[in-house]
Structures are given as C-alpha cells and as structure tokens.
Short mmCIF file of C-alpha atoms in Angstrom, two decimals:
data_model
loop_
_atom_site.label_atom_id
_atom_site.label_comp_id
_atom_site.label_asym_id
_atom_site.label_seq_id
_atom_site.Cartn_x
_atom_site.Cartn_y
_atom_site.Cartn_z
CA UNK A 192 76.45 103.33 166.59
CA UNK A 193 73.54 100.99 167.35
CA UNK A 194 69.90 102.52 168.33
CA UNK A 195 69.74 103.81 172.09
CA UNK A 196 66.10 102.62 172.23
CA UNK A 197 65.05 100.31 168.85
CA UNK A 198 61.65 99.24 169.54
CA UNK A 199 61.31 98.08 166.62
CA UNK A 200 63.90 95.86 166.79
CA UNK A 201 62.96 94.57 170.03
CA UNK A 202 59.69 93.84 168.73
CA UNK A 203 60.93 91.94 165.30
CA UNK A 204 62.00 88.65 167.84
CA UNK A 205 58.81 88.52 169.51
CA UNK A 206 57.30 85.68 167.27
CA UNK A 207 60.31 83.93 168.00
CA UNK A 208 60.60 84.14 171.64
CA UNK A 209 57.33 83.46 171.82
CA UNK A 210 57.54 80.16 170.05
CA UNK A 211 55.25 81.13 167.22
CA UNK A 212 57.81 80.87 165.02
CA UNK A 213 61.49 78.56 164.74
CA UNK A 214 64.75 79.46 163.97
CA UNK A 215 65.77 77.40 160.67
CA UNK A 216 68.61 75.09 161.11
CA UNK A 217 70.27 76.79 158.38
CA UNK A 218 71.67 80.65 157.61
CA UNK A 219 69.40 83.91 158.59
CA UNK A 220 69.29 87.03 156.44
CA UNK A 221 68.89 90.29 158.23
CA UNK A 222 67.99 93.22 155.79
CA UNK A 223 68.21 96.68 157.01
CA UNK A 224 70.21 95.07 160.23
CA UNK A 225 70.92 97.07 163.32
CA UNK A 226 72.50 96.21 166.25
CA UNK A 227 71.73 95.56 170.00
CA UNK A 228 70.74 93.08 172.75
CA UNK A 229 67.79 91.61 171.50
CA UNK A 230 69.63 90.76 168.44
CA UNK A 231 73.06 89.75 170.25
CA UNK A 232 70.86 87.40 172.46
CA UNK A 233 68.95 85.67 169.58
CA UNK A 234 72.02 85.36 167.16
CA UNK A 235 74.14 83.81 169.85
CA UNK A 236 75.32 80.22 168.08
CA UNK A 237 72.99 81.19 164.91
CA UNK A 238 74.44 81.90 161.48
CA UNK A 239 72.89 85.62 160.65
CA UNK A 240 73.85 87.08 157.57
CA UNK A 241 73.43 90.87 157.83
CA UNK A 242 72.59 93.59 155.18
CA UNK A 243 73.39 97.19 155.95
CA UNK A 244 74.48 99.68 153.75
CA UNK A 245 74.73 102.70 156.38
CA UNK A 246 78.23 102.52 157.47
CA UNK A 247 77.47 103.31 161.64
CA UNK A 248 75.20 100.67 162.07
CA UNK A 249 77.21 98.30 159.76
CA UNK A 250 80.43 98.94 161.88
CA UNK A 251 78.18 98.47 164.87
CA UNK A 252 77.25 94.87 163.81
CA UNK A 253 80.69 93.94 162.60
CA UNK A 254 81.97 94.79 166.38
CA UNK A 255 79.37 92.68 167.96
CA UNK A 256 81.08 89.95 165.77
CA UNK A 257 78.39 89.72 163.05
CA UNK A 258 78.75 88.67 159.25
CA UNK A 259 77.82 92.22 156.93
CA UNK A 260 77.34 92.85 153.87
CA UNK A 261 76.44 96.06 151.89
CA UNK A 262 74.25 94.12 149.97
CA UNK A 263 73.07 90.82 149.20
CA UNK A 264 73.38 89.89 145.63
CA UNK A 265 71.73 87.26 143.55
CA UNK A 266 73.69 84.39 144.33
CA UNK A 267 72.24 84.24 147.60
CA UNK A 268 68.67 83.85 146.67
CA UNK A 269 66.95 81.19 148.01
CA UNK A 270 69.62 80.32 151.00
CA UNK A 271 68.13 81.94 153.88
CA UNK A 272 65.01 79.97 155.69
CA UNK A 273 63.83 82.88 158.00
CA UNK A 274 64.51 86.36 156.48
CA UNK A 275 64.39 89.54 159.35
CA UNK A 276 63.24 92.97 157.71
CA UNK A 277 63.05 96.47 159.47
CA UNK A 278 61.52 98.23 156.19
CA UNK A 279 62.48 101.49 155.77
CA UNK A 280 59.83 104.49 156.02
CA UNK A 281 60.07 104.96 151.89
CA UNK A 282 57.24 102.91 150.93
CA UNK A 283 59.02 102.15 147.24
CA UNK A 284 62.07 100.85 149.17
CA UNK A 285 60.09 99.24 151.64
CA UNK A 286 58.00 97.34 148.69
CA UNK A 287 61.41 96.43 147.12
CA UNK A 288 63.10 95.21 150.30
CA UNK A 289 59.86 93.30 150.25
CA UNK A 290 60.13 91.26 146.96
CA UNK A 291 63.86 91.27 148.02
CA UNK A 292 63.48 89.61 150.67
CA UNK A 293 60.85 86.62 148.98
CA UNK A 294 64.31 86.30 146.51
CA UNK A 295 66.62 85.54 149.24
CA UNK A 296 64.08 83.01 151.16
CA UNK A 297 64.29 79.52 150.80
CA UNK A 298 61.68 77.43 149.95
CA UNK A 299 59.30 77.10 152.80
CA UNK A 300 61.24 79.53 154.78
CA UNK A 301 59.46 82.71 156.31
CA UNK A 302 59.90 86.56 156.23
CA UNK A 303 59.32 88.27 159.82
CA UNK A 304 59.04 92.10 159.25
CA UNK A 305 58.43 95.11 162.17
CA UNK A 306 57.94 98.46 161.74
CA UNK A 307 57.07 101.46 164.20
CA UNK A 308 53.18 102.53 164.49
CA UNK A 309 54.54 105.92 163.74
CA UNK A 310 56.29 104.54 160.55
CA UNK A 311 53.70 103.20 158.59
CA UNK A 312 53.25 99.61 160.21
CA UNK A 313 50.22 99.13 159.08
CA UNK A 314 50.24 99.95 155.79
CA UNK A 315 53.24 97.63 155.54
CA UNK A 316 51.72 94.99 156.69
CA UNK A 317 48.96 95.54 154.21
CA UNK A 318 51.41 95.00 151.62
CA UNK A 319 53.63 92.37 152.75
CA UNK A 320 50.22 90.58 153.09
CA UNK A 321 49.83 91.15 149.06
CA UNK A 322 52.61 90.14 148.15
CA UNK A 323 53.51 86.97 150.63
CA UNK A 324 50.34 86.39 152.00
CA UNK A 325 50.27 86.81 156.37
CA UNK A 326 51.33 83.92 158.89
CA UNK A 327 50.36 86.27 161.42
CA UNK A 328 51.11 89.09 163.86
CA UNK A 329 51.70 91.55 166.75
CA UNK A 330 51.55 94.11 168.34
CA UNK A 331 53.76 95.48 171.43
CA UNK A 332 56.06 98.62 172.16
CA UNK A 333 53.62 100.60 169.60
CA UNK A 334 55.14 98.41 166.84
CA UNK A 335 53.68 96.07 164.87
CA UNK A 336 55.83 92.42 163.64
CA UNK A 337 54.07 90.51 160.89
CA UNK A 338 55.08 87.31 159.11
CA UNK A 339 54.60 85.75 156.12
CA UNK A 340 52.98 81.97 155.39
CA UNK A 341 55.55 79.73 154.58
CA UNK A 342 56.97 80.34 151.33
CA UNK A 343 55.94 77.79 148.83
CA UNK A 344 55.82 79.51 145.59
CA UNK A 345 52.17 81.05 146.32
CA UNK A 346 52.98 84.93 146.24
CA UNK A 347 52.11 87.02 143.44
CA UNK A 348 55.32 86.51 140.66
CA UNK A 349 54.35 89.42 138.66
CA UNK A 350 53.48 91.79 141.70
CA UNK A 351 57.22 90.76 143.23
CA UNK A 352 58.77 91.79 140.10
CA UNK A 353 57.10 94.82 139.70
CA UNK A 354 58.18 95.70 143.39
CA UNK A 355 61.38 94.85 142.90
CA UNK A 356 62.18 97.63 140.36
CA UNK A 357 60.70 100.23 142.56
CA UNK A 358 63.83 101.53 144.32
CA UNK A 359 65.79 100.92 141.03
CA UNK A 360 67.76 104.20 140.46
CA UNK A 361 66.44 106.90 137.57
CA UNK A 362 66.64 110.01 136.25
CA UNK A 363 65.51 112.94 138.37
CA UNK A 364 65.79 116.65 137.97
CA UNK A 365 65.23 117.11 133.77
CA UNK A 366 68.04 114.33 133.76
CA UNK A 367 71.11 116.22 135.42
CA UNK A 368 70.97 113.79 138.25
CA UNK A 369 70.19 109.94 138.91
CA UNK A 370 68.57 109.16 142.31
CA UNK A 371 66.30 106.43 144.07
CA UNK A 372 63.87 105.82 146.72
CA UNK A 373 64.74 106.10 149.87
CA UNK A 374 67.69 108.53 149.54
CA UNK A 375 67.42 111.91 151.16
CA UNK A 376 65.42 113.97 149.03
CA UNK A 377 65.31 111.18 146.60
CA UNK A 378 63.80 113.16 143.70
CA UNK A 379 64.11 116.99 144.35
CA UNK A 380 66.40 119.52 145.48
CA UNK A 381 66.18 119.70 149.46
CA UNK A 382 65.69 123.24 149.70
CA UNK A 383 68.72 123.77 152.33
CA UNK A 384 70.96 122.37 149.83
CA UNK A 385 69.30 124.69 147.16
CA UNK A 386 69.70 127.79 149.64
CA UNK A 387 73.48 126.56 150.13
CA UNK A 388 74.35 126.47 146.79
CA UNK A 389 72.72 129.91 145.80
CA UNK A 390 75.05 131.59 148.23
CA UNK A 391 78.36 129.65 147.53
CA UNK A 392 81.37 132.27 147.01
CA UNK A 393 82.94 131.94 143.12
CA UNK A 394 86.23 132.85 144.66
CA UNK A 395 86.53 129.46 147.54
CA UNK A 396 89.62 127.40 146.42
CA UNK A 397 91.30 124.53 146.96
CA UNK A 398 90.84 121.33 148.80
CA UNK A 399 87.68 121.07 149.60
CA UNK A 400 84.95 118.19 151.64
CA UNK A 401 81.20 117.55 151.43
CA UNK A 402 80.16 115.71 154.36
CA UNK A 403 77.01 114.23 153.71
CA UNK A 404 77.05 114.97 150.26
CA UNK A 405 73.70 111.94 149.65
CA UNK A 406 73.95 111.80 146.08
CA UNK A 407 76.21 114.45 145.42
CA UNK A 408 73.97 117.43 144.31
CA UNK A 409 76.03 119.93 146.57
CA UNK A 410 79.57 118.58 145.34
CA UNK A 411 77.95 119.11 141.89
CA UNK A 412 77.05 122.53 143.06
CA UNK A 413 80.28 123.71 144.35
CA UNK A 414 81.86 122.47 141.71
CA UNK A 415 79.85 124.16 138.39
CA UNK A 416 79.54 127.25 140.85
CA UNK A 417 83.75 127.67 142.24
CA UNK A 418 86.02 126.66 139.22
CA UNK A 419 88.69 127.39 142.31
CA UNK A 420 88.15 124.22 143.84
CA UNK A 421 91.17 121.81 143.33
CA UNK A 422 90.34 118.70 144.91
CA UNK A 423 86.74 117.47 146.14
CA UNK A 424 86.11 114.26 148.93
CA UNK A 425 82.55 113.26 149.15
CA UNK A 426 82.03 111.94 153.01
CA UNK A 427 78.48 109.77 152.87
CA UNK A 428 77.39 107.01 155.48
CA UNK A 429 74.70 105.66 153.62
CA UNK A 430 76.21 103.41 150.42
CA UNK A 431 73.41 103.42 148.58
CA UNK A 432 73.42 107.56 148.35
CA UNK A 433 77.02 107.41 148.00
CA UNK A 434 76.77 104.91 145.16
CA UNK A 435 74.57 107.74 142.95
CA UNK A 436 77.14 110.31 143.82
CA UNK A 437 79.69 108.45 141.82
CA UNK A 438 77.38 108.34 139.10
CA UNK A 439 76.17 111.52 138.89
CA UNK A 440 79.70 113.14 139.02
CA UNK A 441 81.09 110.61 137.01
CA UNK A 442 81.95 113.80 134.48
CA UNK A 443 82.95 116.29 136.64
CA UNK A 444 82.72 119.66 135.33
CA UNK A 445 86.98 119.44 134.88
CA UNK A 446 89.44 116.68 135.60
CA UNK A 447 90.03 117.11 139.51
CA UNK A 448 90.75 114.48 142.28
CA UNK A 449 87.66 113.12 143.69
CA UNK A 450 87.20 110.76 146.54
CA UNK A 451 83.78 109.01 147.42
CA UNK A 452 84.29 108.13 151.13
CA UNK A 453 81.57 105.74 152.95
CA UNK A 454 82.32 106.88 156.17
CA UNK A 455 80.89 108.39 159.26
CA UNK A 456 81.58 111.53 159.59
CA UNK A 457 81.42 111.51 163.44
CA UNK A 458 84.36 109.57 163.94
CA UNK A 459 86.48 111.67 162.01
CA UNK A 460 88.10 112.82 159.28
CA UNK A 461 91.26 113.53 157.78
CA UNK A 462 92.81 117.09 158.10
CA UNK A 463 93.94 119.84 155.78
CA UNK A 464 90.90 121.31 153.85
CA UNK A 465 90.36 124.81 152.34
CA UNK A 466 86.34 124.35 151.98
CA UNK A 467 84.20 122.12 153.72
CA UNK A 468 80.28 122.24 152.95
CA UNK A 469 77.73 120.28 154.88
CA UNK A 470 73.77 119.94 154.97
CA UNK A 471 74.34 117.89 157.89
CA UNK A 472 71.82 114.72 159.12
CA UNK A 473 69.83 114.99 162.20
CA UNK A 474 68.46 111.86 162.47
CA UNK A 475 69.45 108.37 161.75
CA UNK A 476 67.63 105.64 159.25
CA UNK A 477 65.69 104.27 162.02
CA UNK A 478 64.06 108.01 162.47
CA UNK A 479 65.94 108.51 166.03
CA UNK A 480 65.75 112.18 166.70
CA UNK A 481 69.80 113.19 166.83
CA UNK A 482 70.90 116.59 166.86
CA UNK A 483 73.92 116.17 168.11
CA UNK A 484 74.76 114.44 164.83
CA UNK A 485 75.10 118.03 162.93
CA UNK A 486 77.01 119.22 166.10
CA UNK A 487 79.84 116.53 165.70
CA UNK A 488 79.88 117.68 162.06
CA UNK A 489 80.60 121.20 162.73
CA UNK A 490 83.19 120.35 165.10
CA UNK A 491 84.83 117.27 162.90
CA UNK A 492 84.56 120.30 159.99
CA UNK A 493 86.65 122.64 162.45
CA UNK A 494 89.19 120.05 162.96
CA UNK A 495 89.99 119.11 159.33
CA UNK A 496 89.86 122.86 158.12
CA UNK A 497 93.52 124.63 157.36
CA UNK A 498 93.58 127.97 159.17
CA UNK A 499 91.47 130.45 157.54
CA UNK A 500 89.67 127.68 155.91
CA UNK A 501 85.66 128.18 155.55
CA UNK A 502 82.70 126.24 156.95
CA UNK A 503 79.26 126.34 155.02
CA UNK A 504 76.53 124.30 156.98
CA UNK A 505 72.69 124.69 156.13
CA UNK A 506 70.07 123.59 158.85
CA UNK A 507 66.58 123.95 159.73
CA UNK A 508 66.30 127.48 162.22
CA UNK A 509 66.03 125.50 165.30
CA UNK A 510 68.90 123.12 165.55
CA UNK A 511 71.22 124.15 168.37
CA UNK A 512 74.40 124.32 166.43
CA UNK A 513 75.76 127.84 167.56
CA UNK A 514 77.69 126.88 170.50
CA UNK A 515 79.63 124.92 169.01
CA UNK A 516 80.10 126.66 166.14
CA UNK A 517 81.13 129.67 168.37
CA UNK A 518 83.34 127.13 170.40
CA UNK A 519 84.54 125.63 166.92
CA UNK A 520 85.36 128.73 164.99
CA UNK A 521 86.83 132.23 165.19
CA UNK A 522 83.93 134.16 162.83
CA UNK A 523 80.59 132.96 162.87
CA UNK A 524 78.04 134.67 160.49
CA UNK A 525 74.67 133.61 159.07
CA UNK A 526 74.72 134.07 154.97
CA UNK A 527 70.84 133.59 154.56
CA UNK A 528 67.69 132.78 155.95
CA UNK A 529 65.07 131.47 154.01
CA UNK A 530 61.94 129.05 154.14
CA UNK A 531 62.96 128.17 158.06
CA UNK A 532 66.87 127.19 157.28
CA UNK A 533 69.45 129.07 157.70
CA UNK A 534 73.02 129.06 156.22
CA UNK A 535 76.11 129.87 158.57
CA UNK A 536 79.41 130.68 157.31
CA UNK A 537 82.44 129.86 159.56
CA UNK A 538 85.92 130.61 159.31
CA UNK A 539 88.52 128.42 161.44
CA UNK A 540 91.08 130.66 163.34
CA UNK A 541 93.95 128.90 165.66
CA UNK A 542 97.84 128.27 164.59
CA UNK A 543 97.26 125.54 162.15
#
C-alpha cells in the first residue's frame, strides 16, 4: 500500500538529485521507509536497507524488491553512510528516530530528513540541527528536506542519549497499561474506544477479533467486561502498537487463546468469528486522509463473522460507513452517541 501522493518522499531525494549531496559507496538505511517511484528510481543498483514497522507499507517495499526490517537493532550501528528519515508527526518519536538515526550512521556519513510543512517541518529541523548540527536545506512541494554536517563525532552525546529514551515504552493509565510515543492515543484512553467499551454486552461469547486493537486497551476491555469470550485475535498493522499489546495482556484476565496478528486488516482475514470489535483507522502514518480504510474494515468484519455474529465499530459522526454497513449486514443500529462518535452495532445475516 504505498502513498498515492508522498510529497514528502519526493522531496527527501532532492539533495541528491540535485548533486548537493552523494550516494555512499556503501549500504543506505531508510527509517520510517515507504514506497514509490522516487525511491524505486534512486535505489535502482544501491544497497537500501529499509525500516518499517507498519505492515502495508513494509509489504509494499518488500514487493518492489527491497531489503525490510521491523527494526534496526544495535549491531547495525555505524554501517550506514547516508541515513533517509521521514520523522513521524510525534515529536518524542521523531527526536528518538533522530538520535537513532546518528547510531546507525557511519562515521562521516550524513542523515537527510523531510517532513511536510503541515507536519511540523520546521520545528524538526530545529532539532535535528541540535542534535547533528545542519549541512543544509530545502524547500519544495510545501516540504522541507534538511541534512546534517558530516558526522564526525561533533553532535551533542548527552542530548542523543537523552533523545533516544524518549519513545522508550512506560507506564500509562495509573499503571494498568504500558504505551509509547507515537502509538495511537499513546497515553490516554481515545474516547471512542472508551465509549465502545462502556456499551459492550456481558452476554457476547465466543471467538472473538479486535482489528486494530493499537495496544490492546479494547481486547483488555472486552475481555474484563464479557467473561463469555472464548478465544481473542488481536489484528494490528503497526508492530510497534502490536508489540505493547502483548505486553499489556500478557495476564489475561483467564487462560484463553490469544493471537497477536501484524497484519493488515484490508487484505483480509480469516473467517469464523462470534464478536468482532473495531475502532477502525482513517488515515495512514504518513497522515493521508483514508476513509475508505474503516469501510474495508466493516466489510472484512462482515466476511469473517459466523451468522448471527455481532459487529461493534466506533467512529467519529462523519465517516461514511453506513452503506456499507447496510450493504454488509442484516441489522444495523447505533448503540451511542457521544462527544461526536458514534458506536454502531451490526449483526451479520446470510446462510453461513
């Protein structure tokens, strides 16, 4: 699933195609990867190491024949003498991927990051600039692409590590859950999933899905809340919330099969649930606008559900998800409204 239009990805070669900056003989590291043509045409015959822990735009690179990894650990520091960044929005992750990324380059190598106008390219450059010191940059496509000076052991050491413990994960919520930067709704309860769980029938049973499930508050939920439920998959694209999950239902309220699948829901998922929650996504890490994101949910939901199986999905009032859920389902009712979200039950009819 690569990014219809990624500006700032376009923008993130400029320096390059430009001639400001060279391509090292040796391996690239791409943190925060995504795919596309700007970075199919200036990784043809180049060794680029990529870093993506969404599993869509990880797939996407591994079809357009690139080497990914979920993440890059310490044994690769100091390998890489150009390092790519698109920093995340999260300015706690985005420090971290910073001081990350000075690991990972080699000495005298460079860091090139870009960011959206929109998503706080300026104040990232402001402190990749403390941290690395600035080669230089640009502007274009209402993006901004800044680069470090050549890496020669002049950045701050104690700023770095600092930084790097920013996005480390900790304990949120009075201690009942662990969570980090970045994650949706790193540190609170998003007050969908809140509205969701207060309306969750004791009596659902069985087999049940949470598709999204980020770090696993609603599983947690459904769980403590439906002693019913049997068996419970957690369905999460993004590794990094699905790596909390595990924690934070490593003790289950009782023994019961779980599942922690880092997968995109869109393509699919396996059939033959009782209960399938969702607080569906409607936008993608690189802030693309997607609605039709929560509509393949509903209708993946309606495909894996037994007959008479039950669909709860939360969303802000204005998503367009009724069609479909009308097209999807045989009742369609809205549980609650409340703070502009509103929670739709749906109950599959058909043969199956």
């Amino acid at each position: 699933m690569a990014a219809r239009d990624d500006a700032p990805l376009q923008t993130l070669f400029l320096p390059l195609s430009q001639g400001l900056l060279r391509w090292p003989e040796g391996p690239v590291a791409f943190l925060r990867a995504r795919d596309g043509w700007p970075l199919r045409e200036q990784a043809q015959g180049r060794e680029v190491v990529c870093e993506q822990s969404f599993a869509p735009f990880a797939k996407a690179l591994e079809s357009a024949g690139l080497v990914v990894s979920s993440e890059l650990g310490a044994d690769q520091a100091g390998r890489f003498g150009l390092v790519l960044v698109l920093p995340p929005r999260q300015r706690d992750e985005a420090r971290a991927l910073f001081a990350r990324a000075l690991q990972l380059v080699a000495p005298g190598g460079t860091i090139v990051a870009c960011q959206h106008n929109d998503e706080g390219a300026r104040s990232g450059e402001g402190d990749f600039k403390q941290l690395t010191g600035l080669g230089g940059s640009l502007t274009k496509n209402h993006c901004r692409v800044y680069w470090s000076a050549p890496a020669q052991g002049q950045h701050d050491v104690e700023l770095a590590s600092r930084w790097a413990r920013l996005d480390a994960p900790r304990s949120i919520l009075g201690g009942r859950f662990t969570s980090r930067p970045g994650v949706f709704a790193w540190d609170r309860t998003d007050p969908a999933s809140v509205l969701l769980a207060e309306n969750l029938p004791a009596d659902l049973a069985g087999r049940a899905a949470d598709l999204g499930a980020g770090y696993g508050y609603l599983s947690r939920e459904l769980l403590e809340r439906c002693p019913k439920i049997t068996a419970l998959d957690l369905y999460e694209a993004e590794g990094r919330a699905l790596d909390l999950a595990r924690v934070n239902l490593a003790e289950p309220p009782r023994a019961l099969p779980l599942q922690f699948l880092w997968q995109d829901v869109t393509a699919g998922i396996e059939p033959g649930y009782d209960v399938i929650i969702s607080n569906p996504p409607f936008h993608t890490p690189s802030r693309e606008n997607r609605p039709d994101i929560g509509q393949r949910f509903i209708a993946v939901a309606a495909q894996a559900l037994k007959r008479g199986g039950r669909l709860f999905v939360v969303a802000n009032r204005h998503l367009p998800y009724e069609n479909v859920l009308n097209d999807s389902f045989g009742t369609v009712r809205v549980l609650a409204e409340r703070d502009g979200f509103k929670l739709i039950e749906a109950v599959r009819g058909g043969s199956r």
